[in-house]
PDB file of C-alpha atoms in Angstrom:
ATOM      1  CA  MET S   1     -39.240 120.396-103.931  1.00 48.00           C
ATOM      2  CA  ARG S   2     -39.090 121.985-100.353  1.00 51.00           C
ATOM      3  CA  THR S   3     -38.007 118.843 -98.720  1.00 50.00           C
ATOM      4  CA  PRO S   4     -34.451 118.619-100.321  1.00 51.00           C
ATOM      5  CA  ILE S   5     -33.798 122.320 -99.332  1.00 50.00           C
ATOM      6  CA  LYS S   6     -34.871 121.641 -95.775  1.00 47.00           C
ATOM      7  CA  THR S   7     -32.631 118.572 -95.686  1.00 45.00           C
ATOM      8  CA  LEU S   8     -29.693 120.416 -97.224  1.00 43.00           C
ATOM      9  CA  THR S   9     -30.097 123.341 -94.789  1.00 43.00           C
ATOM     10  CA  LEU S  10     -30.344 120.951 -91.798  1.00 41.00           C
ATOM     11  CA  SER S  11     -27.195 119.044 -92.851  1.00 43.00           C
ATOM     12  CA  CYS S  12     -25.267 122.280 -93.393  1.00 45.00           C
ATOM     13  CA  LEU S  13     -26.224 123.445 -89.960  1.00 43.00           C
ATOM     14  CA  LEU S  14     -25.180 120.096 -88.399  1.00 41.00           C
ATOM     15  CA  MET S  15     -21.918 120.210 -90.166  1.00 44.00           C
ATOM     16  CA  ALA S  16     -21.218 123.803 -89.160  1.00 42.00           C
ATOM     17  CA  ASN S  17     -22.040 122.988 -85.469  1.00 42.00           C
ATOM     18  CA  SER S  18     -19.872 119.813 -85.456  1.00 39.00           C
ATOM     19  CA  SER S  19     -16.929 121.700 -86.836  1.00 39.00           C
ATOM     20  CA  VAL S  20     -17.174 124.231 -84.004  1.00 37.00           C
ATOM     21  CA  PHE S  21     -17.030 121.460 -81.387  1.00 35.00           C
ATOM     22  CA  ALA S  22     -14.478 119.282 -83.238  1.00 43.00           C
ATOM     23  CA  ALA S  23     -11.298 118.542 -81.307  1.00 58.00           C
ATOM     24  CA  GLU S  24      -8.333 120.832 -81.944  1.00 72.00           C
ATOM     25  CA  ASP S  25      -5.667 119.330 -84.216  1.00 81.00           C
ATOM     26  CA  LEU S  26      -2.638 119.323 -81.991  1.00 81.00           C
ATOM     27  CA  THR S  27      -0.514 117.387 -84.553  1.00 81.00           C
ATOM     28  CA  VAL S  28       0.432 120.622 -86.264  1.00 84.00           C
ATOM     29  CA  SER S  29       1.611 122.378 -83.111  1.00 86.00           C
ATOM     30  CA  ARG S  30       5.224 122.565 -82.117  1.00 91.00           C
ATOM     31  CA  THR S  31       6.206 120.183 -79.256  1.00 91.00           C
ATOM     32  CA  ILE S  32       7.881 122.891 -77.197  1.00 92.00           C
ATOM     33  CA  ASP S  33       4.757 125.046 -77.311  1.00 93.00           C
ATOM     34  CA  LEU S  34       2.671 122.050 -76.018  1.00 93.00           C
ATOM     35  CA  CYS S  35       5.166 121.452 -73.196  1.00 93.00           C
ATOM     36  CA  LEU S  36       5.150 125.054 -72.114  1.00 94.00           C
ATOM     37  CA  GLU S  37       1.359 125.347 -72.324  1.00 94.00           C
ATOM     38  CA  TYR S  38       0.879 122.300 -70.129  1.00 94.00           C
ATOM     39  CA  ASN S  39       2.179 124.097 -66.988  1.00 92.00           C
ATOM     40  CA  SER S  40      -0.493 126.831 -67.027  1.00 92.00           C
ATOM     41  CA  ALA S  41      -3.433 124.760 -68.508  1.00 93.00           C
ATOM     42  CA  ASN S  42      -6.574 123.595 -66.640  1.00 93.00           C
ATOM     43  CA  ALA S  43      -6.973 119.915 -65.730  1.00 91.00           C
ATOM     44  CA  GLU S  44      -8.971 119.036 -68.795  1.00 93.00           C
ATOM     45  CA  ARG S  45      -6.583 120.676 -71.233  1.00 92.00           C
ATOM     46  CA  LYS S  46      -3.561 119.015 -69.406  1.00 93.00           C
ATOM     47  CA  GLU S  47      -4.956 115.640 -70.223  1.00 93.00           C
ATOM     48  CA  VAL S  48      -5.369 116.541 -73.850  1.00 92.00           C
ATOM     49  CA  LEU S  49      -1.790 118.006 -74.030  1.00 92.00           C
ATOM     50  CA  LYS S  50      -0.237 115.096 -72.114  1.00 92.00           C
ATOM     51  CA  THR S  51      -1.846 112.585 -74.435  1.00 92.00           C
ATOM     52  CA  GLU S  52      -0.374 114.401 -77.434  1.00 92.00           C
ATOM     53  CA  ILE S  53       3.036 114.870 -75.858  1.00 93.00           C
ATOM     54  CA  ASP S  54       3.144 111.169 -74.787  1.00 92.00           C
ATOM     55  CA  ARG S  55       2.061 110.088 -78.346  1.00 92.00           C
ATOM     56  CA  ARG S  56       5.151 112.018 -79.628  1.00 92.00           C
ATOM     57  CA  GLY S  57       7.346 110.214 -77.089  1.00 92.00           C
ATOM     58  CA  MET S  58       8.760 113.395 -75.506  1.00 91.00           C
ATOM     59  CA  ILE S  59       8.393 112.467 -71.819  1.00 90.00           C
ATOM     60  CA  SER S  60      10.512 109.955 -69.958  1.00 89.00           C
ATOM     61  CA  PHE S  61       9.627 107.687 -67.045  1.00 89.00           C
ATOM     62  CA  LYS S  62      11.412 110.170 -64.784  1.00 90.00           C
ATOM     63  CA  ASP S  63       8.997 112.789 -65.899  1.00 91.00           C
ATOM     64  CA  GLN S  64       6.040 110.458 -65.200  1.00 90.00           C
ATOM     65  CA  GLU S  65       7.483 109.909 -61.691  1.00 92.00           C
ATOM     66  CA  GLY S  66       8.057 113.583 -60.980  1.00 92.00           C
ATOM     67  CA  MET S  67       4.811 115.111 -62.276  1.00 92.00           C
ATOM     68  CA  PRO S  68       2.542 114.193 -59.413  1.00 92.00           C
ATOM     69  CA  LYS S  69       5.245 115.571 -56.936  1.00 93.00           C
ATOM     70  CA  GLY S  70       6.204 118.597 -59.130  1.00 92.00           C
ATOM     71  CA  GLU S  71       9.815 117.614 -59.065  1.00 94.00           C
ATOM     72  CA  VAL S  72      12.433 117.323 -61.855  1.00 95.00           C
ATOM     73  CA  TYR S  73      15.116 114.583 -61.600  1.00 95.00           C
ATOM     74  CA  LYS S  74      18.343 113.759 -63.461  1.00 94.00           C
ATOM     75  CA  GLY S  75      17.223 111.883 -66.510  1.00 92.00           C
ATOM     76  CA  SER S  76      14.076 113.881 -66.950  1.00 94.00           C
ATOM     77  CA  SER S  77      13.418 115.356 -70.461  1.00 94.00           C
ATOM     78  CA  THR S  78      13.565 119.098 -71.175  1.00 95.00           C
ATOM     79  CA  CYS S  79       9.876 118.745 -72.187  1.00 95.00           C
ATOM     80  CA  GLY S  80       9.062 117.381 -68.702  1.00 95.00           C
ATOM     81  CA  LEU S  81      11.053 120.196 -67.169  1.00 96.00           C
ATOM     82  CA  TYR S  82       8.839 122.712 -68.983  1.00 96.00           C
ATOM     83  CA  MET S  83       5.684 120.877 -68.117  1.00 94.00           C
ATOM     84  CA  ILE S  84       6.570 120.743 -64.414  1.00 95.00           C
ATOM     85  CA  LYS S  85       8.313 124.051 -63.873  1.00 95.00           C
ATOM     86  CA  GLY S  86       6.913 126.216 -66.663  1.00 94.00           C
ATOM     87  CA  LYS S  87       8.940 128.711 -68.732  1.00 95.00           C
ATOM     88  CA  PRO S  88      12.457 129.457 -67.387  1.00 95.00           C
ATOM     89  CA  LEU S  89      13.658 132.958 -66.378  1.00 94.00           C
ATOM     90  CA  ALA S  90      16.533 132.596 -68.906  1.00 93.00           C
ATOM     91  CA  GLU S  91      18.338 129.949 -70.974  1.00 93.00           C
ATOM     92  CA  GLN S  92      21.893 129.861 -72.360  1.00 91.00           C
ATOM     93  CA  ALA S  93      22.948 127.237 -74.904  1.00 91.00           C
ATOM     94  CA  ARG S  94      25.978 126.153 -76.701  1.00 90.00           C
ATOM     95  CA  GLN S  95      26.557 123.597 -79.470  1.00 90.00           C
ATOM     96  CA  LEU S  96      29.137 121.106 -78.402  1.00 86.00           C
ATOM     97  CA  ARG S  97      29.118 118.963 -81.522  1.00 87.00           C
ATOM     98  CA  PRO S  98      26.794 118.632 -84.469  1.00 90.00           C
ATOM     99  CA  LEU S  99      23.241 117.937 -83.143  1.00 88.00           C
ATOM    100  CA  THR S 100      24.472 118.092 -79.493  1.00 89.00           C
ATOM    101  CA  TYR S 101      23.575 121.065 -77.467  1.00 91.00           C
ATOM    102  CA  LYS S 102      24.135 121.811 -73.815  1.00 92.00           C
ATOM    103  CA  VAL S 103      21.693 124.300 -72.143  1.00 94.00           C
ATOM    104  CA  VAL S 104      21.520 125.937 -68.752  1.00 93.00           C
ATOM    105  CA  HIS S 105      17.889 126.619 -67.778  1.00 94.00           C
ATOM    106  CA  VAL S 106      17.598 129.240 -65.056  1.00 93.00           C
ATOM    107  CA  TYR S 107      14.672 129.075 -62.577  1.00 94.00           C
ATOM    108  CA  PRO S 108      14.238 131.075 -59.359  1.00 93.00           C
ATOM    109  CA  ASP S 109      15.676 128.403 -57.107  1.00 92.00           C
ATOM    110  CA  LYS S 110      17.733 126.066 -59.448  1.00 93.00           C
ATOM    111  CA  TYR S 111      19.869 125.777 -62.410  1.00 93.00           C
ATOM    112  CA  TYR S 112      18.916 122.750 -64.714  1.00 95.00           C
ATOM    113  CA  VAL S 113      21.638 121.656 -67.087  1.00 94.00           C
ATOM    114  CA  SER S 114      20.412 119.609 -70.093  1.00 94.00           C
ATOM    115  CA  GLN S 115      22.263 118.117 -72.944  1.00 93.00           C
ATOM    116  CA  SER S 116      20.586 116.774 -76.034  1.00 91.00           C
ATOM    117  CA  GLY S 117      17.102 117.073 -74.423  1.00 92.00           C
ATOM    118  CA  LEU S 118      17.906 115.315 -71.118  1.00 94.00           C
ATOM    119  CA  ILE S 119      18.508 116.919 -67.707  1.00 95.00           C
ATOM    120  CA  MET S 120      22.150 116.103 -66.748  1.00 94.00           C
ATOM    121  CA  ASP S 121      22.606 118.161 -63.587  1.00 93.00           C
ATOM    122  CA  ILE S 122      20.569 120.106 -61.082  1.00 94.00           C
ATOM    123  CA  LEU S 123      22.253 122.804 -59.109  1.00 92.00           C
ATOM    124  CA  ASP S 124      20.978 125.135 -56.368  1.00 92.00           C
ATOM    125  CA  ARG S 125      20.887 128.786 -57.284  1.00 88.00           C
ATOM    126  CA  LYS S 126      22.733 130.835 -54.744  1.00 87.00           C
ATOM    127  CA  GLU S 127      23.199 134.663 -54.615  1.00 86.00           C
ATOM    128  CA  GLY S 128      26.619 135.668 -55.618  1.00 84.00           C
ATOM    129  CA  GLU S 129      27.512 132.509 -57.493  1.00 79.00           C
ATOM    130  CA  LEU S 130      27.658 132.203 -61.275  1.00 77.00           C
ATOM    131  CA  PRO S 131      25.683 129.657 -63.209  1.00 77.00           C
ATOM    132  CA  PRO S 132      27.555 126.472 -64.366  1.00 77.00           C
ATOM    133  CA  GLN S 133      29.872 126.801 -67.370  1.00 76.00           C
ATOM    134  CA  LEU S 134      28.629 125.513 -70.659  1.00 72.00           C
ATOM    135  CA  VAL S 135      32.180 124.851 -71.883  1.00 70.00           C
ATOM    136  CA  HIS S 136      35.214 124.103 -69.786  1.00 72.00           C
ATOM    137  CA  GLU S 137      38.331 125.633 -71.207  1.00 77.00           C
ATOM    138  CA  VAL S 138      41.233 123.228 -71.786  1.00 75.00           C
ATOM    139  CA  PRO S 139      44.836 124.145 -71.828  1.00 76.00           C
ATOM    140  CA  ALA S 140      46.753 124.180 -75.103  1.00 82.00           C
ATOM    141  CA  VAL S 141      48.929 121.314 -74.191  1.00 83.00           C
ATOM    142  CA  GLN S 142      47.407 118.487 -72.189  1.00 77.00           C
ATOM    143  CA  PRO S 143      48.934 115.294 -70.737  1.00 76.00           C
ATOM    144  CA  PRO S 144      47.802 112.078 -72.431  1.00 77.00           C
ATOM    145  CA  PRO S 145      44.625 110.688 -70.974  1.00 76.00           C
ATOM    146  CA  VAL S 146      46.322 107.320 -70.181  1.00 76.00           C
ATOM    147  CA  ILE S 147      49.957 106.713 -69.244  1.00 72.00           C
ATOM    148  CA  TYR S 148      51.140 103.273 -70.191  1.00 71.00           C
ATOM    149  CA  ASN S 149      53.786 101.498 -68.288  1.00 71.00           C
ATOM    150  CA  THR S 150      56.076 100.121 -70.937  1.00 68.00           C
ATOM    151  CA  PRO S 151      58.541  97.319 -70.184  1.00 69.00           C
ATOM    152  CA  GLY S 152      61.924  99.072 -69.457  1.00 66.00           C
ATOM    153  CA  GLY S 153      60.379 102.405 -70.377  1.00 60.00           C
ATOM    154  CA  SER S 154      60.484 105.635 -68.274  1.00 61.00           C
ATOM    155  CA  HIS S 155      57.304 104.781 -66.354  1.00 57.00           C
ATOM    156  CA  SER S 156      58.353 101.427 -64.991  1.00 50.00           C
ATOM    157  CA  GLN S 157      59.521 101.093 -61.440  1.00 50.00           C
TER     158      GLN S 157
END
């Protein structure tokens, strides 16, 4: 009768120890949290985070190219920006259309402008200059985008 109890106790201890050392389930974590954590993580943790982020398809080939150098390029993803540069000092966003957002990410030396998750523009940050505009104001009346030359019309020469 004692043998089953010892076996049961031993198997419970093994299960308890294995659950302590089990890998963390990153599938429930938010992607942005993983991208931000990557910048300040140690080398072993970075590999785990990069594997999960890559599995989700959140980094571009430009990110892969820039990570060893610590540089962000046009065409990089915002996840890659966070992975390389860390958390920005400030961000300002504006919705342009449904599901289309334009964001200015402010870092100590640069402004990174992203749209729909991709870096579209990189500008140097200079003292006394304002950050890039999110929306360019248009006049109430605009000329047509294309002026056609009609035969015998006002635009023919």
